[in-house]
């Protein structure tokens, strides 16, 4: 993403004497708000005299350039513009500049605890900023699942063809090894992780921070494959924000989202409200819905108090209320809910309530004190024609940390935290919860960021966690950044991780929830991870007719993770056990076990990006080799694509239009039974129109309508009956082509 470019202050020289007698007056305004732009520059490229706009957005060029002379307009945070100089005299000429998608603020990363610029991080951090959030809000405003899946090395893996649930897989590992945080608070683990990324809309976020590889040192257990921090929007002093989005798709999904935020000297607020209504759709006509019926409400109000210019208290509530229904189309339509019925259906009704508070004070001694805590209560009610299951999980996280700039390039962070979760049965269900548990973990951590030389940054961290049932874990981490040249940098990051056993994961079939036996005789999963990259960046100044800088990025990275004592369900074949593909869901008890040998993932990521202002070209490739050494007969981790290619082309056309094309190719994947799938392409296209506060987006996903159901049946009968069918693993889309039209209104004073 671009930083602000130096402003050019220029005006015409050497013009004919007749033209010098008059001046040229121009008024420069924001094309969206029509507000005057102060400090915008206007001039003739290649000259050294110029003028800038005043408080009214007015600039006067005297003497006036000759008519037809090329003028260039520039303002910080706006797209530059070139035009022919008009004849002087008369009323001032109104000129409009469109806001630039390139952020003018530095990208500050919060997940690494140092709140430092992304360029200074010794660990590679990938940030999707406000530009990407706005774009995704026009494409898929319901949730961020698709956006996360677009990042190299990540994959959104559907886990249920009936409810549409999905996991975020990072570097080949299943979703339970990725830790998801909201504003630095990890509350999406275990049973409460269900439907997590499907309930977070992009309009409510300022940015998403992704750290790949082992990061348990930062926030505790769970971040073996990587860590995702979702950063909420906050109000800005003196700049009220109001945004609303209406979206409709060809698969009968309707979204209505709204966001508002304001701040004064002492008080501020933000509020998000989102509604989703998805009708059940049977895309392939086999009698089973491929897109579940969804009804969802999401509310997220926050209050902000600023006792001084150095301190802030934010208190918030997040409520998510959702109902998902899938199965046979007739049963979904008629809402038949009779246990033992001949028509298969599954209902998932969930509620998530979260209370959180974060206090920061930058004037305690010479450093920053941060106090934060949150508690979440997640309830999920599962009902099928054969099974009834209902449970609640309460999760809490509290932390106190202190950041101190120690001088000589040292920044120290130290703290302690207490977190826990409790899973309990809900009364009134015929099939009780067999595996309740109560966990709590006390952790202490310290981290030192050190810059011993201008070209070298290092970061070392150490955490000790004590878990009430699985004992203690020592978690070191070390990262380093070295600037080989002004254009070439190298990073390396390594650390240890862990994850304690929990009975329920997203990839478990709903009919199997009552079959999971109490956890016994298990040890925690532990990991060792190593990530590194080389990054080359070069700027070609004054490229093209408009003189825009062209920025070239080439990045080559590698990753390696070794997961010891991996948990498997050998009875049912979940996660690739010996019986995978043959087990009938709900037919017998399931017992988690530690495998005798590790799971290892290794791979390479390569991308090339060219960007000039609003035009971007991207080419990427990811190679992943994920193996389960405990099963030599079938060693490949299921559904981890070995090869994946991606290409993106985006551009802006004038002040109002923009568009883009995105294409990807997913190569061969291994299934749980050792068989392989064919590779397949996916193409998407977008057209955007902006005028004033309005943005209209027409987007098409999966343009060529590639579907797994064109290759094979996804739903299989058992004994000739579909009352309790088998479902094939989902290795490709089943919903097919989706076209959406969204309308967004945005006001910022």
XYZ file of C-alpha atoms in Angstrom:
749
model
C 0.000 0.000 0.000
C 1.307 3.414 -0.939
C 2.456 6.049 1.454
C 1.835 9.731 0.704
C 3.830 11.109 -2.192
C 5.639 14.482 -2.079
C 3.481 17.293 -3.328
C 4.605 19.090 -6.471
C 4.474 22.882 -6.233
C 4.659 24.127 -9.799
C 3.386 26.854 -12.132
C 3.998 27.782 -15.745
C 7.235 29.452 -16.889
C 8.201 30.963 -20.204
C 4.621 31.548 -21.416
C 3.654 34.082 -24.043
C 3.357 37.664 -22.852
C -0.354 37.820 -23.705
C -1.109 35.012 -21.327
C 0.888 36.572 -18.479
C -1.528 39.460 -18.190
C -4.216 37.282 -16.663
C -4.454 34.750 -13.845
C -6.138 31.349 -13.699
C -8.290 30.563 -10.647
C -9.147 26.985 -9.661
C -11.225 25.547 -6.805
C -10.331 22.016 -5.702
C -12.885 19.900 -3.798
C -13.395 16.324 -2.601
C -15.415 14.464 -5.266
C -17.363 12.578 -2.569
C -18.163 15.204 0.063
C -17.678 18.354 -2.081
C -15.647 19.816 0.785
C -12.759 22.207 -0.117
C -9.300 20.601 -0.128
C -6.716 22.649 1.735
C -3.076 22.378 0.659
C -3.696 20.730 -2.723
C -1.073 21.627 -5.323
C -1.627 22.639 -8.934
C 1.095 23.142 -11.517
C 2.838 22.196 -14.724
C 5.094 19.114 -14.448
C 8.773 19.865 -14.925
C 8.685 23.439 -13.623
C 9.641 24.751 -10.205
C 7.093 27.481 -9.277
C 3.599 26.748 -8.055
C 0.676 27.364 -5.763
C -1.439 25.541 -3.211
C -5.098 25.838 -2.296
C -6.249 27.938 0.653
C -9.009 27.265 3.215
C -11.619 27.732 0.483
C -9.884 25.219 -1.808
C -8.893 28.141 -4.077
C -5.582 28.512 -5.890
C -4.563 31.291 -8.302
C -1.949 30.802 -10.991
C -0.471 34.097 -12.095
C 0.604 34.438 -14.770
C -1.823 31.931 -16.239
C -0.443 29.004 -18.241
C -1.258 28.972 -21.922
C -4.535 27.215 -22.773
C -3.939 23.505 -23.410
C -0.865 23.290 -21.139
C -0.984 20.078 -19.066
C -1.738 20.792 -15.407
C -1.313 18.323 -12.575
C -3.362 18.324 -9.359
C -2.215 16.509 -6.227
C -3.443 16.288 -2.641
C -2.487 14.021 0.212
C -4.803 11.007 0.285
C -6.322 11.680 -3.162
C -5.813 10.416 -6.672
C -3.649 12.759 -8.735
C -5.279 14.272 -11.792
C -3.989 15.681 -15.078
C -5.924 18.089 -17.329
C -5.475 20.720 -20.005
C -5.349 24.316 -18.729
C -8.444 26.292 -19.759
C -8.398 29.866 -20.972
C -7.795 32.340 -18.118
C -10.359 34.776 -16.798
C -13.940 34.335 -15.697
C -15.242 32.440 -12.656
C -12.948 29.995 -10.844
C -12.924 26.534 -12.419
C -14.206 23.734 -10.130
C -12.005 20.626 -10.035
C -12.835 17.423 -8.124
C -10.317 14.940 -6.717
C -11.340 11.390 -5.812
C -10.119 9.886 -2.515
C -7.263 7.473 -3.044
C -7.527 3.832 -2.018
C -3.944 4.091 -0.804
C -3.943 4.731 2.936
C -2.277 7.944 4.024
C -1.791 6.704 7.562
C 0.998 4.381 8.541
C -0.104 0.787 9.003
C 0.271 0.108 12.726
C 0.172 -3.523 13.846
C -1.424 -4.248 17.227
C -1.303 -8.054 17.394
C 2.456 -8.091 18.081
C 1.857 -5.982 21.234
C 4.352 -3.266 20.254
C 1.906 -1.098 18.245
C 4.662 -0.423 15.729
C 4.758 0.169 11.983
C 4.507 -2.889 9.779
C 7.850 -2.032 8.130
C 9.618 -2.283 11.488
C 8.237 -5.693 12.450
C 10.889 -8.450 12.517
C 8.079 -10.953 12.094
C 6.230 -10.953 8.791
C 2.736 -9.568 9.326
C 0.146 -9.383 6.564
C -2.436 -6.637 7.006
C -5.707 -6.219 5.168
C -6.547 -2.574 5.714
C -9.568 -0.324 5.403
C -9.380 -0.405 1.611
C -9.822 -4.192 1.608
C -12.601 -3.961 4.213
C -14.504 -1.494 2.037
C -14.040 -3.636 -1.041
C -15.195 -6.806 0.729
C -18.202 -4.939 2.136
C -19.334 -4.374 -1.443
C -18.723 -8.003 -2.469
C -19.657 -10.152 0.536
C -20.911 -7.944 3.345
C -22.160 -10.876 5.456
C -18.777 -12.123 6.710
C -15.006 -12.112 6.166
C -14.553 -15.799 5.271
C -13.890 -15.182 1.575
C -11.522 -12.291 2.340
C -9.364 -14.451 4.619
C -9.264 -17.172 1.987
C -7.724 -14.758 -0.530
C -4.478 -14.467 1.456
C -1.614 -16.616 0.183
C -1.076 -19.671 2.373
C -4.605 -19.604 3.810
C -7.655 -21.592 2.790
C -11.321 -21.391 3.739
C -12.342 -25.035 3.983
C -16.081 -25.853 4.047
C -16.727 -28.442 6.744
C -20.454 -29.010 6.298
C -22.497 -29.264 3.086
C -25.689 -28.715 5.093
C -24.998 -25.742 7.386
C -22.224 -24.082 5.380
C -19.795 -24.049 8.307
C -16.151 -23.429 7.389
C -12.655 -23.450 8.880
C -9.715 -21.133 8.308
C -6.735 -23.314 7.431
C -3.254 -21.762 7.511
C -0.241 -23.400 5.861
C -1.983 -26.752 5.464
C -3.187 -27.307 9.056
C -6.835 -27.719 10.039
C -8.837 -24.838 11.446
C -8.520 -25.780 15.122
C -4.823 -24.831 14.967
C -5.539 -21.194 14.005
C -6.189 -18.660 16.766
C -8.714 -15.888 16.073
C -8.708 -12.729 18.194
C -11.013 -9.734 18.284
C -9.140 -6.577 19.318
C -6.417 -8.675 20.925
C -8.856 -10.866 22.890
C -8.873 -14.607 22.021
C -12.451 -15.812 22.519
C -13.218 -18.046 19.552
C -11.731 -21.355 20.722
C -13.180 -24.842 21.206
C -16.946 -25.237 20.970
C -17.287 -21.418 20.817
C -15.289 -21.374 17.575
C -18.267 -22.711 15.632
C -19.401 -20.315 12.891
C -16.854 -17.777 14.223
C -15.549 -16.272 10.964
C -19.035 -16.560 9.443
C -20.434 -14.049 11.945
C -17.927 -11.182 11.548
C -18.867 -8.606 8.861
C -16.174 -6.479 7.154
C -18.007 -3.176 7.671
C -17.318 -3.442 11.406
C -13.527 -3.785 10.975
C -10.666 -1.346 10.431
C -8.113 -4.012 9.520
C -7.204 -7.695 9.786
C -3.739 -8.742 10.948
C -2.412 -12.197 10.049
C 0.676 -13.777 11.598
C 1.517 -17.159 10.091
C 3.294 -19.921 11.968
C 3.645 -20.581 15.689
C 2.571 -17.570 17.775
C 1.421 -19.116 21.059
C 4.024 -16.955 22.828
C 1.894 -13.871 22.169
C -1.521 -14.906 23.515
C -1.263 -18.507 24.747
C -2.306 -21.866 23.343
C -3.981 -22.388 19.988
C -1.851 -20.366 17.565
C 0.102 -23.292 16.111
C -0.667 -22.597 12.449
C -1.107 -18.864 12.857
C -2.924 -15.988 14.480
C -5.616 -13.649 13.106
C -6.445 -10.402 14.914
C -9.654 -8.638 13.888
C -9.345 -4.908 14.669
C -12.610 -3.024 15.127
C -13.278 0.456 13.815
C -12.966 3.303 16.292
C -14.328 6.859 16.186
C -12.151 9.779 15.068
C -12.176 13.132 16.820
C -14.260 15.637 14.885
C -15.018 13.233 12.017
C -18.446 11.557 12.312
C -18.820 8.370 10.255
C -22.077 6.934 8.926
C -22.213 4.012 6.503
C -25.003 1.764 5.239
C -24.897 -1.157 2.787
C -27.669 -3.056 1.024
C -26.715 -6.211 -0.876
C -28.594 -8.816 -2.918
C -27.236 -11.992 -4.552
C -28.529 -14.388 -7.188
C -28.516 -17.131 -4.525
C -31.244 -15.291 -2.601
C -29.038 -13.733 0.073
C -29.942 -10.272 1.345
C -27.682 -8.205 3.604
C -28.438 -4.913 5.322
C -25.571 -3.449 7.375
C -25.044 -0.118 9.077
C -22.188 1.528 10.970
C -21.994 4.826 12.859
C -19.243 6.424 14.942
C -18.624 9.825 16.541
C -16.185 11.231 19.073
C -15.907 14.346 21.162
C -13.147 15.430 23.508
C -14.256 13.102 26.328
C -16.799 10.666 24.936
C -17.287 8.651 21.775
C -19.232 5.721 20.409
C -19.394 3.249 17.559
C -22.321 1.055 16.547
C -22.656 -1.728 14.020
C -25.906 -3.508 13.155
C -26.124 -6.203 10.473
C -28.929 -8.382 9.148
C -28.559 -11.397 6.839
C -31.357 -13.356 5.219
C -30.320 -16.333 3.085
C -32.907 -18.595 1.478
C -32.161 -22.311 1.109
C -31.061 -23.156 -2.454
C -30.673 -26.563 -4.137
C -28.174 -25.638 -6.845
C -27.677 -29.061 -8.461
C -31.283 -30.261 -8.170
C -30.552 -33.422 -6.157
C -33.167 -32.664 -3.501
C -30.617 -31.487 -0.900
C -29.910 -27.806 -0.333
C -26.382 -26.697 -1.242
C -26.819 -23.300 0.408
C -28.498 -23.412 3.843
C -31.258 -21.152 5.012
C -29.756 -18.502 7.286
C -31.273 -15.811 9.497
C -28.670 -13.695 11.277
C -28.546 -10.553 13.419
C -25.248 -8.983 14.530
C -24.986 -5.978 16.866
C -21.772 -4.384 18.169
C -22.046 -1.139 20.183
C -18.964 0.358 21.901
C -18.578 3.341 24.227
C -15.301 5.267 24.516
C -14.171 7.489 27.374
C -11.037 9.652 27.125
C -10.009 10.835 30.634
C -6.954 12.548 29.168
C -5.114 12.805 25.878
C -2.941 9.877 26.995
C -5.639 7.436 28.146
C -8.701 5.677 26.792
C -11.361 3.265 28.039
C -13.433 1.282 25.546
C -16.365 -0.875 26.670
C -18.303 -2.983 24.189
C -20.908 -5.666 23.644
C -21.177 -8.034 20.707
C -24.333 -10.033 20.116
C -24.745 -12.568 17.319
C -28.024 -14.417 16.848
C -28.153 -16.945 14.044
C -30.265 -19.798 12.729
C -29.028 -22.182 9.995
C -31.115 -24.929 8.433
C -30.041 -27.490 5.828
C -30.790 -30.980 4.597
C -33.405 -32.287 2.217
C -35.141 -29.428 0.460
C -38.656 -30.571 1.353
C -37.771 -30.926 5.040
C -36.157 -27.480 5.100
C -39.170 -25.931 3.436
C -41.760 -27.665 5.630
C -39.693 -27.306 8.806
C -40.444 -30.894 9.831
C -38.826 -31.434 13.221
C -39.771 -34.964 14.229
C -37.001 -37.129 15.656
C -36.700 -40.378 13.743
C -38.274 -38.892 10.616
C -37.458 -40.180 7.137
C -36.419 -36.756 5.805
C -32.950 -35.551 6.787
C -32.573 -32.027 8.129
C -30.248 -30.209 10.490
C -30.947 -27.036 12.455
C -28.200 -24.991 14.099
C -29.403 -22.178 16.326
C -26.632 -20.229 18.025
C -26.245 -17.155 20.184
C -22.998 -15.415 21.089
C -22.834 -12.701 23.760
C -19.536 -10.943 24.451
C -18.724 -8.165 26.928
C -15.279 -6.595 26.635
C -13.316 -3.669 28.051
C -9.890 -2.259 27.159
C -8.087 0.494 29.097
C -4.828 2.053 27.885
C -2.700 4.771 29.429
C 0.427 6.007 27.659
C 1.651 8.191 30.529
C 2.317 5.604 33.250
C 5.989 6.194 33.979
C 7.565 6.304 30.556
C 5.462 3.531 29.024
C 1.991 2.219 28.220
C -0.220 0.316 30.641
C -2.922 -1.875 29.095
C -5.710 -3.600 31.008
C -8.226 -5.673 29.081
C -10.762 -8.391 29.610
C -13.698 -10.083 27.974
C -16.222 -12.800 28.630
C -18.228 -14.693 26.017
C -21.190 -16.997 26.393
C -21.836 -19.132 23.306
C -24.836 -21.416 23.020
C -25.514 -23.847 20.199
C -28.692 -25.883 19.759
C -28.376 -28.696 17.192
C -31.454 -30.571 16.024
C -31.605 -33.179 13.262
C -34.242 -35.759 12.415
C -32.315 -38.248 14.594
C -30.300 -36.197 17.128
C -30.933 -33.406 19.636
C -27.958 -31.660 21.220
C -27.567 -28.409 23.106
C -24.595 -26.985 25.011
C -23.091 -23.745 26.256
C -19.501 -22.598 26.443
C -18.386 -19.673 28.596
C -14.973 -18.232 27.768
C -13.080 -15.445 29.525
C -9.755 -13.660 29.042
C -8.108 -11.030 31.259
C -4.711 -9.398 30.850
C -2.466 -6.697 32.289
C 0.605 -5.629 30.310
C 3.144 -2.842 30.365
C 5.208 -1.520 27.440
C 8.377 0.419 28.162
C 10.833 2.048 25.765
C 14.123 1.192 27.458
C 16.367 3.212 25.163
C 19.104 2.105 22.778
C 16.493 0.652 20.477
C 14.878 -1.579 23.135
C 11.120 -1.880 23.679
C 10.065 -4.188 26.495
C 6.593 -5.664 26.976
C 5.708 -7.735 30.039
C 2.439 -8.959 31.422
C 0.277 -11.676 32.820
C -3.096 -13.068 31.887
C -5.735 -15.439 33.176
C -8.115 -17.136 30.784
C -10.452 -20.077 30.823
C -13.465 -21.826 29.382
C -16.251 -24.009 30.631
C -18.346 -26.345 28.495
C -21.591 -27.521 30.028
C -24.707 -29.405 29.061
C -28.090 -27.789 28.554
C -30.921 -29.489 30.351
C -33.927 -30.881 28.544
C -32.168 -32.774 25.753
C -32.551 -36.525 25.326
C -28.878 -36.944 24.394
C -26.768 -35.332 27.109
C -23.327 -33.845 26.666
C -20.832 -36.602 27.481
C -17.668 -34.502 27.701
C -18.072 -31.298 29.773
C -14.931 -29.623 31.054
C -13.634 -26.591 32.931
C -10.272 -25.145 31.910
C -8.295 -22.214 33.222
C -4.789 -21.079 32.352
C -2.490 -18.614 34.091
C 0.213 -17.142 31.883
C 3.115 -14.731 32.223
C 5.075 -13.317 29.289
C 7.881 -10.957 28.397
C 8.973 -9.658 25.001
C 11.940 -7.516 23.972
C 12.138 -5.702 20.644
C 15.721 -4.621 19.973
C 17.393 -2.611 17.209
C 21.149 -2.856 17.759
C 21.918 -1.412 14.306
C 19.981 0.690 11.756
C 19.563 -2.305 9.442
C 18.836 -4.976 12.051
C 15.734 -5.560 14.220
C 15.248 -8.485 16.571
C 12.394 -9.580 18.807
C 12.554 -12.254 21.495
C 9.639 -13.466 23.581
C 9.093 -15.979 26.340
C 5.825 -17.178 27.865
C 5.013 -19.652 30.589
C 1.464 -21.015 30.773
C 0.092 -23.287 33.474
C -3.082 -25.127 32.495
C -5.149 -26.714 35.253
C -5.401 -30.149 33.580
C -2.433 -30.416 31.217
C 0.341 -28.753 33.189
C 2.939 -26.176 32.207
C 4.233 -24.993 28.845
C 7.364 -22.957 28.155
C 6.980 -21.039 24.897
C 9.985 -19.154 23.474
C 9.867 -17.177 20.215
C 12.571 -15.376 18.232
C 12.203 -13.092 15.188
C 14.770 -11.109 13.217
C 14.707 -8.592 10.369
C 17.778 -7.565 8.392
C 17.853 -4.957 5.623
C 20.364 -6.436 3.196
C 20.041 -3.349 0.987
C 17.611 -0.442 0.784
C 15.420 -2.615 -1.440
C 15.965 -6.135 -0.045
C 14.986 -7.362 3.420
C 15.109 -10.767 5.087
C 12.979 -12.036 7.982
C 12.968 -15.223 10.039
C 10.637 -16.256 12.867
C 10.565 -19.388 14.986
C 8.753 -20.531 18.104
C 6.960 -23.226 20.040
C 3.224 -23.702 20.433
C 0.636 -25.877 22.107
C -3.046 -26.723 22.098
C -4.981 -28.511 24.831
C -7.587 -31.155 23.868
C -11.204 -30.120 23.391
C -13.979 -32.518 22.369
C -15.637 -30.551 19.550
C -14.221 -29.072 16.334
C -15.895 -27.608 13.244
C -15.199 -30.624 11.051
C -17.329 -32.870 13.262
C -20.698 -33.912 11.818
C -23.642 -32.664 13.893
C -24.901 -36.243 14.294
C -21.630 -37.137 16.034
C -21.770 -34.571 18.824
C -23.550 -36.911 21.280
C -21.104 -39.701 20.344
C -17.930 -37.925 21.476
C -16.697 -39.594 24.666
C -15.182 -37.810 27.684
C -11.550 -36.805 27.215
C -9.250 -39.246 28.994
C -5.612 -40.297 28.810
C -4.617 -37.434 26.500
C -1.687 -35.033 26.381
C -1.610 -31.588 24.810
C -0.505 -31.126 21.219
C 2.792 -29.250 20.922
C 4.548 -27.720 17.935
C 7.758 -26.246 16.592
C 7.483 -23.752 13.754
C 9.816 -21.789 11.491
C 8.910 -19.107 8.931
C 11.076 -16.815 6.827
C 10.944 -14.565 3.786
C 12.946 -12.370 1.429
C 11.242 -9.220 0.203
C 12.358 -6.956 -2.642
C 10.744 -3.571 -3.248
C 11.668 -1.021 -5.887
C 9.940 2.202 -6.864
C 10.077 3.480 -10.420
C 9.466 7.229 -10.088
C 7.300 9.186 -12.533
C 6.086 6.163 -14.457
C 3.732 6.739 -17.391
C 2.032 9.851 -18.697
C 0.597 10.770 -15.300
C 3.972 10.545 -13.580
C 2.703 8.057 -10.943
C 5.299 6.031 -9.044
C 5.267 2.337 -9.979
C 6.083 0.034 -7.058
C 7.360 -3.503 -7.608
C 7.228 -6.086 -4.804
C 8.698 -9.584 -5.033
C 8.375 -11.837 -2.002
C 9.639 -15.370 -1.444
C 8.827 -17.116 1.822
C 8.998 -20.568 3.354
C 7.287 -22.297 6.286
C 7.703 -25.424 8.365
C 5.605 -26.762 11.258
C 5.986 -29.986 13.219
C 2.910 -30.926 15.275
C 3.565 -33.542 17.939
C 0.925 -35.708 19.660
C -1.759 -34.759 17.102
C -5.307 -35.590 18.169
C -7.313 -37.922 15.951
C -10.616 -39.791 16.050
C -9.634 -43.221 14.725
C -13.114 -44.646 15.288
C -14.715 -42.231 12.855
C -11.807 -41.288 10.692
C -12.115 -37.572 11.404
C -9.017 -35.676 10.316
C -7.832 -38.598 8.246
C -7.951 -41.555 10.619
C -7.856 -45.132 9.297
C -11.635 -45.359 8.940
C -12.107 -42.136 7.045
C -14.786 -42.263 4.387
C -16.407 -45.449 5.727
C -17.766 -44.355 9.117
C -21.526 -43.718 9.362
C -22.101 -40.506 11.405
C -23.919 -41.108 14.657
C -23.416 -44.876 14.594
C -21.036 -45.282 17.527
C -18.841 -43.742 20.212
C -15.911 -41.538 19.228
C -12.786 -41.248 21.357
C -10.049 -38.705 20.824
C -6.545 -40.174 20.851
C -3.013 -38.872 20.487
C -1.358 -40.218 17.348
C 1.972 -41.984 17.748
C 3.789 -39.850 15.149
C 3.677 -36.147 14.214
C 2.031 -34.098 11.482
C 4.423 -31.927 9.469
C 3.683 -29.159 6.997
C 6.224 -27.373 4.830
C 5.974 -25.158 1.815
C 6.838 -22.084 -0.208
C 4.946 -18.892 -1.007
C 5.870 -16.623 -3.915
C 4.228 -13.451 -5.134
C 4.939 -10.539 -7.465
C 2.959 -7.303 -7.159
C 2.998 -4.167 -9.325
C 1.101 -1.093 -8.221
C 0.760 2.433 -9.543
C -1.757 4.500 -7.602
C -5.099 2.710 -8.135
C -3.849 0.075 -10.587
C -2.517 -3.220 -9.268
C -1.314 -6.504 -10.761
C -0.635 -9.533 -8.561
C 0.655 -13.041 -9.291
C 1.068 -15.617 -6.526
C 1.934 -19.277 -6.033
C 1.817 -21.486 -2.928
C 3.261 -24.973 -2.576
C 2.159 -26.982 0.471
C 3.323 -30.420 1.557
C 1.289 -31.496 4.616
C 1.888 -35.011 5.923
C 0.637 -37.144 8.801
C 3.523 -39.396 9.689
C 1.317 -41.569 11.919
C -0.372 -43.077 8.842
C 2.347 -44.290 6.421
C -0.253 -45.937 4.150
C -2.105 -42.629 3.666
C 0.372 -39.905 4.658
C -1.167 -36.779 3.115
C -3.249 -34.392 5.210
C -6.674 -34.250 3.643
C -7.814 -31.231 1.624
C -4.491 -29.396 1.721
C -3.920 -28.312 -1.888
C -0.305 -28.917 -2.920
C -0.320 -26.208 -5.585
C -2.315 -23.013 -5.711
C -1.988 -20.129 -8.163
C -3.629 -16.713 -7.949
C -3.771 -13.648 -10.190
C -5.442 -10.273 -9.583
C -5.795 -7.193 -11.802
C -7.433 -4.024 -10.409
C -7.720 -0.541 -11.851
C -9.599 2.740 -11.568
C -11.060 4.401 -14.647
C -11.497 8.109 -14.134
C -12.939 9.510 -10.925
C -15.971 7.212 -10.752
C -15.380 3.757 -12.225
C -13.227 0.875 -11.054
C -12.991 -2.802 -11.852
C -10.998 -5.934 -11.463
C -10.549 -9.583 -12.348
C -9.378 -12.288 -9.965
C -8.446 -15.826 -10.979
C -7.130 -18.799 -9.033
C -6.237 -22.413 -9.698
C -6.393 -24.983 -6.911
C -4.341 -28.053 -7.677
C -4.626 -31.653 -6.595
C -5.899 -32.400 -3.091
C -5.820 -35.656 -1.153
C -8.977 -36.955 0.475
C -9.111 -38.812 3.787
C -9.174 -42.188 2.050
C -6.019 -41.382 0.062
C -7.723 -40.700 -3.267
C -7.032 -37.454 -5.123
C -9.172 -34.728 -6.616
C -8.751 -32.865 -9.907
C -7.486 -29.298 -9.986
C -9.944 -26.558 -10.825
C -10.025 -22.836 -11.723
C -12.140 -20.071 -10.200
C -12.611 -16.656 -11.839
C -14.276 -13.549 -10.369
C -14.988 -10.117 -11.865
C -15.999 -6.779 -10.341
C -17.303 -3.433 -11.605
C -17.649 -0.452 -9.258
C -19.182 3.004 -9.689
C -18.729 5.858 -7.199
C -20.498 9.174 -7.158
C -20.750 11.483 -4.172
C -21.440 9.404 -1.042
C -22.759 6.425 -3.081
C -20.923 3.326 -4.286
C -22.553 0.718 -6.515
C -20.819 -2.657 -6.923
C -21.632 -5.446 -9.380
C -19.619 -8.569 -8.625
C -19.564 -12.116 -9.989
C -17.886 -15.002 -8.135
C -17.071 -18.304 -9.843
C -17.915 -16.865 -13.246
C -17.575 -20.211 -15.058
C -19.787 -21.992 -12.492
C -17.340 -24.709 -11.412
C -18.982 -27.044 -8.889
C -17.967 -30.278 -7.207
C -21.468 -31.585 -7.875
C -20.746 -31.491 -11.604
C -18.076 -34.169 -10.974
C -19.764 -36.342 -8.355
C -22.697 -36.595 -5.994
C -21.986 -35.009 -2.647
C -24.886 -36.675 -0.785
C -24.974 -40.493 -0.696
C -27.803 -42.710 0.617
C -27.251 -45.393 3.255
C -29.171 -48.613 2.623
C -31.170 -46.857 -0.050
C -32.406 -44.219 2.394
C -31.541 -40.536 2.783
C -32.797 -40.375 6.391
C -29.170 -40.306 7.615
C -26.986 -39.893 4.527
C -23.243 -39.832 3.997
C -21.586 -36.637 2.754
C -18.466 -36.561 0.654
C -15.663 -34.251 1.689
C -15.998 -30.835 0.065
C -12.918 -30.132 -2.050
C -14.502 -27.572 -4.424
C -17.432 -25.110 -4.333
C -20.964 -26.491 -4.373
C -22.843 -23.189 -4.609
C -21.607 -22.396 -8.149
C -21.783 -18.974 -9.749
C -22.915 -16.117 -7.501
C -23.635 -12.570 -8.703
C -24.301 -9.764 -6.241
C -25.305 -6.121 -6.488
C -24.594 -3.858 -3.529
C -25.289 -0.212 -2.787
C -23.229 1.609 -0.172
C -23.790 5.057 1.311
C -20.948 6.653 3.271
C -20.812 10.006 4.986
C -17.773 11.464 6.718
C -17.910 15.117 7.688
